[in-house]
């Protein structure tokens, strides 16, 4: 039964001419599927509607070839040929009684038009900002503006004809034309579209009015808009033009969908922002408009959602990531099962895959993006074909997810963990600065497993090969994890770093186990490129050590550009007084110094230090595999299959370990042909010759 305190989340709400069935709004979000992997995108959106999201929106939908934003894969509506897949998405969403919304976008000076080869357009002559292309956008003249309005209007009409219920006029995130006209730093025009705030908002106002005029009798017209850019006076601030703009347009849209810009600020990770982090910037809006308001802020707690509505901050709970991590979040609250919510951990792996132009992935939800191509449902698995007994060795993310999924399928499961706590690497890493929410990977799974009578969990139970043979299991999954290398080998160094005295570099495992380098300056060598080195640098600096972070890469923590964290990481390390060196490769360590090769200056550099922490690569913990694989003892013990999953198989992201744990169970009774492709593929239509 639903908790009556959460009833307000299920009250319908009128938005212009349509009514949303509840307050759960899956806001437009990129997913790396879009037009390139349309079947995957359609099934993913339908799953959200099935899970109870009252409004399900497309991602950015580019409505003219002057905005093609390749290599990113969003949706587009360039001509009627695009109506088929978008229409299918509408059908999928409507099947579950939800409203379908489309976000009409034109990236203007943010699109290099690599595919269409059209000259990019924008409010002024400016270099194209995305990917630092050596391409310029040209300033739109009045005829261009008239064309632009016509394209937008036509797209709105097409959206209506496809059955969409809502249309978003998109001026958020500093990456679309009406927003670019609005921001002072992009707009130095001297005509009626530049100068005063009223002039800079003229195009946005016209687009809202055009859209209302074209489709407003049947469709809700939403404005998605940023009110602050977290740049202080160099950008938009909610206290001045952010607020004034909303006041000037207050009653025009049917719904205000608010964000802060740019995307990195809007989708901050849990390392940098807590649930509800946008409230301080957007809470004024409801005071200046009578129209409904939606906000985002990585809400996963129904109590926090209810509070935001009751405090008059918002009417709708917007969510991208929480809806990815748990497409069934609304239904779980409706059924009084809030404890079953698979809470987003705020890691932005989903954003990273999109930024890599690949179908998005989720750390918490291994089925995300697999709904169509593998037929995986986030809440259901096929029942076990036989009542087999599965032994899972190791309770990190891979072992826990395998145990949860196998338990759900009805297998008899034994999960054995060597240490006296569950969670493996997530439990260790969640104790590092800023990563506490990552423990949700463990907590969701241990919470589910605790409800399963068919899953037995043994802690403080290190198994050796003999134990495994004695357990009477038919299937054994080795999820024993990995350890960080100590020898400095990784992406750049292909042979071990010479150590000239007895003191060897420490590894992240050592630091997480409480070891420290001797007193004095510490140098962290990062050839991993993701979060670990910067988190350890933060920790060392917070402990009062003189800290250096050196990397062969051209920026600090280069892979975090994909997770939208790179700048925030640099800023935080600078605040902590960490000295950062790029293009520096470790040559040797010992005698109180580390020697680096400075790749830019092309000379060696000696840094006096008491210790080095090496963050480069990991090796699998596969002793059990080496002992048991191919052994005749397996058959004698009745073991029909022995598999490695997670980091034990191939060290990687937490998301990869969770995925492998899940996949292991899905494929146990339905083995995949190793010579084939283990998923359905999207096919291009080839024109008849
Ligand atoms: P993954 O990310 O693949 O899940 P982790 O390193 O997070 O890997 O977790 C591996 C877990 O396996 C750790 O908690 C570790 O204590 C446990 N483990 C390793 N060897 C054994 C063993 N022989 N018996 C039981 N548990 C083990
Ligand atoms: Fe949340 Fe991470 Fe999943 Fe994205 S990948 S939805 S941030 S848990």
XYZ file of C-alpha atoms and ligand atoms in Angstrom:
724
model
C 0.000 0.000 0.000
C 1.191 3.474 -0.858
C 2.378 5.676 1.980
C -0.322 8.399 2.177
C 2.429 11.003 2.621
C 3.371 10.312 -0.990
C -0.147 10.767 -2.392
C 0.629 14.221 -3.716
C 3.094 12.690 -6.180
C 0.221 10.867 -7.818
C -2.138 13.818 -8.225
C -2.845 14.548 -11.899
C -1.864 18.007 -13.079
C -3.238 20.084 -15.955
C -0.545 21.429 -18.257
C -2.213 23.664 -20.832
C -4.647 21.513 -22.813
C -3.321 18.160 -21.517
C -3.257 16.475 -18.124
C -0.303 14.539 -16.780
C -1.396 11.495 -14.760
C 1.118 12.158 -11.967
C 4.075 14.355 -11.007
C 6.832 12.155 -12.429
C 8.368 13.807 -15.460
C 11.134 12.053 -17.350
C 12.772 15.165 -18.725
C 14.517 15.173 -22.098
C 17.801 13.308 -21.768
C 20.496 12.161 -24.161
C 21.124 8.453 -24.335
C 23.465 7.775 -27.228
C 20.727 5.795 -28.996
C 18.418 8.311 -30.641
C 18.316 8.260 -34.416
C 21.287 5.866 -34.734
C 19.829 3.095 -32.570
C 16.118 3.971 -32.800
C 14.656 0.611 -31.758
C 16.740 0.707 -28.591
C 15.643 4.272 -27.887
C 11.951 3.473 -28.426
C 12.000 0.448 -26.092
C 13.934 2.399 -23.450
C 11.346 5.215 -23.478
C 8.437 2.794 -23.378
C 9.967 1.086 -20.358
C 9.944 4.417 -18.506
C 6.228 4.821 -19.233
C 5.588 1.263 -18.110
C 7.415 2.089 -14.886
C 5.037 4.943 -14.143
C 6.664 8.131 -15.444
C 3.634 10.296 -16.269
C 5.497 12.281 -18.929
C 8.217 10.760 -21.099
C 10.193 13.111 -23.311
C 12.537 12.586 -26.224
C 16.090 13.763 -26.035
C 17.121 16.819 -28.033
C 15.361 16.562 -31.405
C 17.164 18.595 -34.072
C 14.595 20.011 -36.441
C 16.757 21.271 -39.292
C 19.910 20.135 -41.086
C 21.706 23.291 -40.009
C 21.886 21.524 -36.632
C 23.056 17.946 -37.104
C 25.419 17.761 -34.068
C 27.340 14.742 -35.338
C 29.132 12.816 -33.811
C 26.483 12.923 -31.078
C 23.437 10.836 -31.689
C 20.236 12.542 -30.616
C 16.867 12.342 -32.344
C 16.082 14.482 -35.347
C 13.097 15.611 -37.347
C 14.601 16.909 -40.554
C 11.809 15.627 -42.788
C 8.847 13.270 -42.835
C 11.181 10.249 -43.052
C 11.945 10.771 -39.357
C 8.302 10.528 -38.352
C 8.258 6.739 -38.329
C 10.612 6.156 -35.404
C 9.454 9.144 -33.385
C 5.843 8.070 -33.931
C 6.707 4.599 -32.665
C 8.097 6.128 -29.516
C 4.812 7.986 -29.015
C 2.878 4.712 -29.440
C 5.084 2.999 -26.855
C 4.617 5.784 -24.328
C 0.862 6.012 -24.921
C 0.458 2.262 -24.435
C 1.020 2.865 -20.722
C -1.136 5.970 -20.362
C 1.715 8.478 -20.188
C 2.150 11.710 -22.104
C 4.784 11.902 -24.831
C 6.839 15.068 -25.124
C 9.280 16.192 -27.810
C 12.128 18.625 -27.280
C 12.670 20.719 -30.405
C 16.289 21.763 -30.554
C 18.645 23.643 -32.789
C 22.214 23.761 -31.572
C 23.132 26.841 -33.580
C 26.706 27.830 -32.873
C 27.200 24.584 -30.938
C 26.861 22.377 -34.019
C 29.739 21.928 -36.459
C 27.354 20.383 -39.028
C 29.897 17.709 -39.799
C 27.273 15.639 -41.609
C 25.200 18.227 -43.452
C 28.123 20.562 -44.297
C 25.778 23.522 -43.861
C 27.399 26.649 -42.474
C 26.420 26.801 -38.783
C 24.219 29.675 -37.647
C 23.858 31.681 -34.467
C 23.229 35.134 -33.113
C 26.731 36.356 -33.999
C 29.895 35.376 -35.836
C 31.493 32.949 -33.387
C 33.677 29.830 -33.486
C 31.647 26.667 -33.019
C 32.017 25.765 -29.365
C 31.440 21.990 -29.440
C 34.638 19.962 -29.735
C 36.699 23.072 -30.516
C 36.128 22.705 -34.255
C 37.987 25.113 -36.534
C 34.569 26.064 -37.879
C 32.648 29.288 -37.372
C 28.957 29.968 -37.054
C 27.699 32.915 -39.051
C 25.400 35.596 -37.683
C 21.751 35.074 -38.646
C 20.134 37.942 -40.527
C 16.414 38.735 -40.496
C 15.721 36.314 -43.346
C 17.522 33.559 -41.419
C 15.413 34.318 -38.361
C 12.236 34.086 -40.422
C 13.441 30.740 -41.839
C 14.304 29.539 -38.384
C 10.854 30.351 -37.018
C 9.234 28.592 -39.958
C 11.323 25.430 -39.405
C 10.428 25.415 -35.721
C 6.727 25.889 -36.437
C 6.753 23.126 -39.019
C 8.442 20.769 -36.533
C 5.801 21.571 -33.920
C 3.046 20.737 -36.413
C 4.766 17.481 -37.343
C 5.085 16.613 -33.658
C 1.364 17.129 -33.209
C 0.624 14.948 -36.228
C 2.804 12.172 -34.806
C 0.708 12.219 -31.649
C 3.018 13.981 -29.202
C 1.132 15.621 -26.341
C 3.758 18.170 -25.368
C 6.382 20.183 -27.208
C 9.422 21.711 -25.563
C 10.847 24.998 -26.794
C 14.433 24.434 -25.773
C 16.519 27.319 -24.494
C 18.442 25.497 -21.798
C 22.083 24.611 -21.378
C 23.602 27.371 -23.472
C 23.482 25.097 -26.505
C 20.500 26.158 -28.556
C 19.741 29.185 -30.697
C 17.140 30.934 -28.509
C 19.453 30.550 -25.500
C 22.408 31.817 -27.484
C 20.422 34.933 -28.430
C 19.538 35.371 -24.749
C 23.088 35.227 -23.347
C 24.974 38.527 -23.517
C 28.328 36.938 -24.243
C 27.040 35.244 -27.389
C 24.945 38.110 -28.686
C 26.564 41.377 -29.764
C 23.907 42.281 -32.311
C 22.831 45.860 -32.825
C 19.364 45.115 -34.263
C 16.099 44.384 -32.449
C 17.448 40.920 -31.454
C 20.466 42.266 -29.551
C 21.249 44.713 -26.762
C 18.483 44.955 -24.178
C 17.158 41.879 -22.401
C 13.847 42.337 -24.154
C 15.624 42.266 -27.508
C 17.717 39.229 -26.600
C 14.548 37.381 -25.571
C 12.663 38.418 -28.714
C 13.398 35.184 -30.580
C 12.470 32.951 -27.649
C 9.238 34.884 -27.143
C 8.425 34.561 -30.843
C 9.081 30.803 -30.788
C 6.776 30.295 -27.811
C 4.053 32.368 -29.481
C 4.501 30.622 -32.839
C 4.268 27.224 -31.167
C 1.194 28.131 -29.149
C -0.409 29.491 -32.274
C 0.414 26.354 -34.291
C -0.371 23.571 -31.803
C -1.301 25.187 -28.491
C -4.950 24.161 -28.695
C -4.058 20.475 -28.364
C -0.456 20.328 -27.145
C 1.165 21.694 -24.011
C 3.940 24.150 -24.832
C 6.874 23.766 -22.438
C 9.853 26.068 -22.129
C 13.062 24.412 -20.944
C 15.332 27.125 -19.704
C 18.418 27.647 -17.576
C 18.239 30.424 -15.004
C 21.862 30.369 -13.807
C 25.161 29.198 -15.250
C 27.260 29.062 -12.051
C 29.697 31.506 -13.670
C 28.998 34.471 -11.429
C 28.723 37.790 -13.264
C 30.441 36.312 -16.354
C 27.288 34.358 -17.124
C 23.613 34.193 -16.353
C 22.680 34.592 -12.679
C 19.285 33.756 -11.244
C 19.317 36.947 -9.148
C 19.368 39.210 -12.219
C 18.695 38.267 -15.846
C 17.784 34.684 -14.985
C 14.919 35.995 -12.905
C 14.032 38.939 -15.128
C 13.712 36.675 -18.172
C 11.292 34.353 -16.387
C 9.303 37.368 -15.148
C 9.056 38.777 -18.671
C 7.813 35.489 -20.156
C 6.081 34.239 -17.014
C 2.616 33.392 -18.330
C 3.530 32.426 -21.900
C 4.379 28.704 -21.630
C 2.111 26.018 -20.212
C 4.993 24.596 -18.171
C 8.341 25.935 -17.049
C 11.003 23.224 -17.122
C 13.970 24.693 -15.288
C 17.637 23.840 -15.230
C 20.959 25.404 -14.479
C 23.476 25.588 -17.305
C 25.658 24.229 -18.824
C 25.051 20.483 -18.962
C 27.969 19.784 -16.586
C 26.315 22.023 -13.998
C 22.862 20.632 -14.662
C 23.990 16.986 -14.353
C 26.452 17.312 -11.496
C 27.773 14.090 -10.067
C 27.284 13.063 -6.449
C 30.963 13.842 -5.911
C 30.098 17.507 -6.306
C 26.411 17.959 -5.506
C 23.728 16.392 -3.330
C 20.096 15.559 -4.135
C 18.058 18.718 -4.727
C 21.110 20.797 -5.641
C 19.212 23.027 -8.063
C 16.614 24.284 -5.601
C 18.582 27.349 -4.519
C 18.632 28.598 -8.094
C 15.141 27.780 -9.308
C 12.888 28.125 -6.279
C 11.960 31.732 -7.116
C 10.150 30.709 -10.294
C 6.918 29.549 -8.734
C 6.612 32.963 -7.092
C 6.651 34.791 -10.420
C 4.369 32.606 -12.546
C 0.995 30.956 -12.152
C 2.034 28.216 -14.590
C 3.219 24.786 -13.426
C 6.929 24.343 -12.812
C 9.245 21.334 -13.132
C 12.745 21.045 -11.711
C 15.464 18.398 -11.666
C 18.102 17.610 -9.043
C 18.741 13.867 -8.954
C 15.745 13.195 -6.730
C 15.521 9.561 -5.698
C 13.835 9.927 -2.316
C 10.035 10.233 -2.337
C 10.195 12.271 0.866
C 12.509 14.813 -0.770
C 10.182 14.940 -3.789
C 7.115 15.526 -1.641
C 8.965 18.167 0.327
C 9.945 20.062 -2.848
C 6.292 20.157 -3.920
C 4.931 21.040 -0.474
C 7.469 23.823 -0.002
C 6.225 25.395 -3.212
C 9.474 24.897 -5.122
C 7.991 22.803 -7.917
C 4.887 21.026 -9.193
C 6.582 18.215 -11.086
C 9.621 16.115 -10.227
C 11.829 16.122 -13.274
C 14.342 13.318 -13.585
C 16.763 12.022 -16.148
C 19.297 9.933 -14.198
C 16.923 8.654 -11.497
C 14.659 7.430 -14.317
C 17.610 5.680 -15.974
C 18.777 3.994 -12.782
C 15.231 2.932 -11.981
C 12.618 3.174 -14.730
C 10.106 1.771 -12.207
C 10.739 4.365 -9.510
C 7.207 5.874 -9.697
C 5.486 2.498 -9.597
C 7.573 1.422 -6.617
C 6.501 4.502 -4.688
C 2.909 3.915 -5.782
C 3.060 0.366 -4.456
C 4.587 1.411 -1.140
C 7.898 -0.191 -2.109
C 10.202 2.817 -1.854
C 12.876 0.634 -0.285
C 13.080 -1.261 -3.578
C 14.112 1.853 -5.538
C 17.423 1.370 -7.328
C 18.818 4.784 -6.556
C 21.046 6.603 -9.013
C 24.553 6.965 -7.589
C 25.325 10.152 -9.524
C 28.366 8.762 -11.360
C 27.493 9.953 -14.898
C 28.550 6.808 -16.696
C 25.278 7.316 -18.576
C 26.450 10.736 -19.735
C 29.902 9.400 -20.582
C 28.602 6.826 -23.018
C 26.435 9.452 -24.659
C 29.442 11.748 -24.908
C 31.297 8.888 -26.555
C 28.428 8.630 -29.076
C 27.648 5.114 -27.885
C 24.386 3.714 -26.488
C 24.181 4.855 -22.903
C 24.932 2.558 -19.965
C 24.018 2.794 -16.311
C 26.054 1.621 -13.335
C 22.979 0.772 -11.284
C 20.667 -0.471 -14.033
C 22.369 -3.094 -16.218
C 19.259 -3.403 -18.392
C 19.354 0.217 -19.540
C 19.810 0.253 -23.310
C 19.288 -3.524 -23.464
C 15.469 -3.449 -23.421
C 15.183 -4.038 -27.163
C 18.483 -5.500 -28.206
C 18.591 -8.166 -25.491
C 14.953 -8.107 -24.414
C 15.981 -7.357 -20.838
C 13.331 -5.937 -18.534
C 14.529 -3.938 -15.519
C 12.212 -5.743 -13.091
C 11.733 -9.209 -14.531
C 13.953 -12.135 -15.486
C 12.966 -15.481 -16.951
C 12.347 -18.058 -14.214
C 15.160 -20.550 -13.691
C 14.758 -23.494 -16.039
C 15.894 -25.907 -13.337
C 16.329 -25.557 -9.598
C 20.099 -25.439 -9.915
C 22.380 -24.378 -7.098
C 24.703 -21.481 -7.965
C 27.765 -20.659 -5.899
C 29.006 -17.097 -6.288
C 32.449 -16.371 -4.879
C 32.963 -12.709 -3.977
C 30.363 -10.087 -3.033
C 31.512 -7.008 -4.926
C 29.251 -5.378 -7.504
C 29.498 -8.374 -9.866
C 28.829 -11.025 -7.224
C 26.021 -9.062 -5.582
C 24.238 -8.415 -8.878
C 24.614 -12.044 -9.918
C 23.202 -13.166 -6.550
C 20.293 -10.711 -6.752
C 19.390 -11.662 -10.310
C 19.754 -15.386 -9.678
C 17.634 -15.025 -6.560
C 14.968 -13.210 -8.567
C 14.998 -15.975 -11.171
C 14.436 -18.570 -8.441
C 17.789 -20.349 -8.369
C 19.205 -21.602 -5.110
C 22.105 -19.237 -4.461
C 25.083 -19.281 -2.125
C 27.121 -16.088 -1.989
C 30.473 -16.383 -0.176
C 32.541 -13.326 0.671
C 36.065 -13.442 2.100
C 35.883 -10.232 4.097
C 33.485 -9.433 6.888
C 31.607 -6.860 4.809
C 29.753 -6.946 1.512
C 30.250 -4.653 -1.461
C 33.860 -5.286 -2.461
C 35.374 -2.277 -4.189
C 32.276 -0.080 -3.815
C 32.412 -0.387 -0.056
C 36.077 0.610 -0.082
C 35.731 3.377 -2.642
C 32.591 4.827 -1.060
C 34.737 5.822 1.926
C 36.880 8.069 -0.279
C 36.108 11.806 -0.498
C 32.899 12.527 -2.410
C 32.033 8.923 -3.310
C 29.699 7.969 -0.464
C 26.640 7.632 -2.734
C 28.404 4.857 -4.612
C 27.561 2.602 -1.672
C 24.061 2.505 -3.176
C 25.381 -0.128 -5.601
C 25.856 -2.371 -2.576
C 22.870 -1.224 -0.544
C 20.265 -1.777 -3.259
C 21.508 -5.304 -3.833
C 21.976 -6.343 -0.221
C 18.489 -4.933 0.471
C 16.965 -7.070 -2.282
C 18.921 -10.189 -1.368
C 17.837 -9.886 2.268
C 14.238 -10.410 1.112
C 15.086 -13.638 -0.758
C 14.749 -16.923 1.092
C 16.612 -18.750 -1.694
C 19.843 -16.710 -1.323
C 22.282 -17.570 1.483
C 25.059 -15.083 2.186
C 28.223 -15.997 4.062
C 30.631 -13.280 5.122
C 34.161 -13.820 6.420
C 34.230 -16.919 4.214
C 37.287 -17.018 1.996
C 36.893 -20.034 -0.275
C 39.734 -22.008 -1.768
C 39.491 -24.504 -4.604
C 38.811 -27.418 -2.242
C 35.919 -25.556 -0.570
C 34.360 -24.830 -3.942
C 34.472 -28.473 -4.963
C 32.806 -29.462 -1.705
C 29.876 -27.078 -1.885
C 27.647 -29.190 -4.115
C 26.927 -26.342 -6.528
C 26.146 -26.997 -10.186
C 27.285 -23.609 -11.349
C 30.153 -21.545 -9.936
C 30.736 -17.868 -10.672
C 34.066 -16.401 -9.608
C 33.587 -12.728 -8.782
C 36.804 -12.286 -6.865
C 37.706 -8.859 -8.198
C 41.050 -7.327 -9.002
C 43.973 -5.468 -7.444
C 45.798 -2.336 -8.537
C 49.238 -2.816 -10.080
C 52.200 -1.573 -8.124
C 54.731 -1.464 -10.949
C 53.513 1.656 -12.743
C 52.581 -0.236 -15.901
C 49.518 1.033 -17.668
C 48.431 2.945 -20.702
C 51.735 4.751 -21.162
C 54.343 2.586 -19.468
C 54.596 -0.881 -20.935
C 57.382 -2.033 -18.619
C 57.748 -1.650 -14.836
C 59.023 1.604 -13.372
C 62.502 1.159 -11.849
C 62.499 1.619 -8.092
C 65.955 2.556 -6.868
C 65.493 1.896 -3.154
C 63.483 -0.594 -1.154
C 60.422 1.615 -0.787
C 57.914 0.666 -3.447
C 55.071 2.836 -4.689
C 51.780 2.387 -2.881
C 48.571 1.582 -4.739
C 44.971 2.694 -4.273
C 44.317 -0.635 -2.521
C 47.017 0.206 0.033
C 45.607 3.681 0.643
C 42.056 2.347 1.008
C 43.386 -0.221 3.492
C 44.812 2.631 5.589
C 48.488 2.583 4.560
C 50.290 5.871 3.979
C 53.603 6.921 2.453
C 56.209 8.212 4.963
C 55.784 11.813 6.165
C 56.628 14.370 3.518
C 55.462 15.275 0.026
C 53.566 12.609 -1.905
C 53.397 12.257 -5.683
C 50.435 10.511 -7.280
C 51.146 9.146 -10.734
C 47.930 8.834 -12.741
C 48.009 6.756 -15.873
C 44.445 5.529 -15.303
C 42.817 8.833 -16.203
C 39.483 8.390 -14.444
C 38.489 9.371 -10.894
C 40.792 7.395 -8.597
C 43.971 9.487 -8.728
C 42.165 12.785 -8.219
C 40.151 11.377 -5.319
C 43.343 10.145 -3.659
C 44.990 13.530 -4.263
C 42.044 15.153 -2.533
C 42.405 12.739 0.373
C 46.152 13.262 0.740
C 45.779 17.056 0.586
C 42.938 16.952 3.116
C 45.274 15.009 5.430
C 47.667 17.945 5.267
C 50.297 16.552 2.925
C 52.047 18.418 0.179
C 50.472 16.638 -2.789
C 51.461 16.408 -6.445
C 49.360 14.827 -9.155
C 51.226 13.975 -12.346
C 49.828 12.404 -15.503
C 51.121 11.633 -18.986
C 47.760 12.925 -20.311
C 47.249 16.458 -21.602
C 44.683 17.292 -18.898
C 44.121 16.136 -15.335
C 41.747 13.136 -15.086
C 41.118 13.124 -18.859
C 38.356 10.493 -18.920
C 36.238 12.588 -16.571
C 35.592 14.948 -19.463
C 33.051 12.331 -20.535
C 31.439 12.238 -17.087
C 31.257 16.056 -17.134
C 33.500 16.313 -14.062
C 36.893 17.316 -15.406
C 36.673 21.022 -14.700
C 35.146 20.528 -11.277
C 37.957 18.111 -10.396
C 40.653 20.567 -11.433
C 38.941 23.292 -9.471
C 38.666 21.164 -6.357
C 42.296 20.040 -6.494
C 43.409 23.635 -6.973
C 41.353 24.616 -3.918
C 43.131 21.890 -1.947
C 46.509 23.213 -3.065
C 47.413 20.120 -5.111
C 50.179 20.781 -7.660
C 49.063 19.373 -11.007
C 51.417 18.314 -13.792
C 50.295 17.167 -17.238
C 52.382 15.364 -19.863
C 54.536 13.924 -17.086
C 55.495 10.248 -17.205
C 57.092 8.489 -14.237
C 60.608 7.240 -15.034
C 61.837 6.075 -11.631
C 61.311 6.414 -7.901
C 63.652 6.165 -4.912
C 66.145 8.020 -2.731
C 63.567 10.653 -1.811
C 62.668 11.659 -5.329
C 60.509 10.710 -8.278
C 61.885 11.331 -11.740
C 59.451 12.256 -14.495
C 59.765 12.873 -18.196
C 58.202 16.223 -19.038
C 56.760 15.502 -22.469
C 56.285 19.123 -23.428
C 59.658 20.498 -22.339
C 61.323 17.254 -23.491
C 63.473 16.969 -20.376
C 63.572 15.018 -17.123
C 62.195 16.560 -13.967
C 63.038 15.521 -10.408
C 60.459 15.972 -7.656
C 61.562 15.554 -4.044
C 59.027 13.318 -2.307
C 58.677 10.801 0.481
C 56.459 8.462 -1.492
C 54.665 7.697 -4.730
C 51.149 6.393 -5.214
C 50.803 4.628 -8.511
C 47.340 4.683 -10.132
C 47.716 2.945 -13.447
C 45.934 -0.364 -14.062
C 44.632 -3.481 -12.346
C 45.161 -7.222 -12.526
C 42.434 -9.844 -12.004
C 42.312 -11.909 -8.809
C 42.013 -15.158 -10.714
C 43.916 -17.721 -8.615
C 40.767 -19.797 -8.172
C 40.163 -19.799 -11.888
C 43.713 -20.899 -12.583
C 43.374 -23.686 -10.020
C 40.010 -24.991 -11.192
C 39.596 -24.250 -14.883
C 39.838 -27.462 -16.899
C 40.244 -29.590 -13.779
C 38.780 -33.090 -13.877
C 37.693 -32.472 -10.275
C 34.912 -30.178 -11.455
C 32.915 -32.901 -13.108
C 33.445 -35.233 -10.167
C 32.079 -32.523 -7.897
C 28.995 -32.128 -10.110
C 29.987 -28.638 -11.246
C 28.566 -28.084 -14.730
C 29.881 -24.603 -15.330
C 32.669 -22.409 -13.978
C 32.772 -18.761 -15.043
C 34.586 -15.561 -14.140
C 32.547 -12.380 -13.887
C 33.325 -8.733 -13.169
C 36.836 -7.540 -12.431
C 38.043 -11.123 -12.003
C 37.300 -11.666 -15.697
C 38.456 -8.268 -16.928
C 39.077 -5.338 -14.572
C 36.878 -2.423 -15.554
C 34.205 0.014 -14.468
C 31.766 -0.776 -11.670
C 29.099 -0.525 -14.358
C 30.806 -3.326 -16.286
C 30.980 -5.561 -13.210
C 27.270 -5.069 -12.480
C 26.438 -5.754 -16.122
C 28.460 -8.953 -16.165
C 26.912 -10.166 -12.933
C 23.484 -9.614 -14.462
C 24.347 -11.118 -17.810
C 25.750 -14.219 -16.185
C 22.332 -15.153 -14.835
C 20.384 -14.161 -17.948
C 22.513 -16.461 -20.053
C 22.909 -19.367 -17.644
C 19.985 -21.379 -19.035
C 20.118 -19.706 -22.439
C 23.725 -19.891 -23.579
C 24.794 -17.542 -26.327
C 26.518 -18.809 -29.457
C 30.103 -17.613 -28.977
C 30.486 -17.212 -32.737
C 27.420 -15.013 -33.088
C 26.437 -11.499 -32.053
C 24.921 -11.621 -28.562
C 22.225 -9.001 -29.260
C 19.770 -7.799 -31.901
C 21.231 -5.296 -34.263
C 19.807 -2.139 -35.748
C 19.908 -2.300 -39.538
C 20.168 0.496 -42.057
C 17.709 0.389 -44.933
C 19.665 0.060 -48.187
C 18.102 1.753 -51.209
C 17.189 -0.562 -54.088
C 19.814 -0.391 -56.820
P 33.840 -6.825 -8.789
O 33.910 -5.367 -9.117
O 34.170 -7.681 -9.950
O 32.544 -7.208 -8.145
P 35.324 -6.533 -6.269
O 36.799 -6.402 -6.188
O 34.496 -5.344 -5.950
O 35.022 -7.118 -7.720
O 34.828 -7.671 -5.325
C 35.461 -8.892 -5.232
C 35.119 -9.492 -3.885
O 35.530 -10.837 -3.870
C 35.828 -8.806 -2.720
O 34.887 -8.383 -1.761
C 36.741 -9.919 -2.150
O 36.845 -9.854 -0.742
C 36.020 -11.165 -2.580
N 36.876 -12.354 -2.711
C 38.078 -12.444 -3.331
N 38.570 -13.701 -3.246
C 37.663 -14.426 -2.575
C 37.599 -15.798 -2.168
N 38.561 -16.662 -2.453
N 36.489 -16.214 -1.481
C 35.484 -15.346 -1.207
N 35.518 -14.044 -1.569
C 36.585 -13.593 -2.233
Fe 22.857 7.426 -12.158
Fe 25.304 6.578 -12.723
Fe 23.144 5.286 -13.683
Fe 23.770 7.652 -14.659
S 25.004 5.801 -14.806
S 21.748 6.980 -14.036
S 24.539 8.692 -12.859
S 23.759 5.462 -11.556
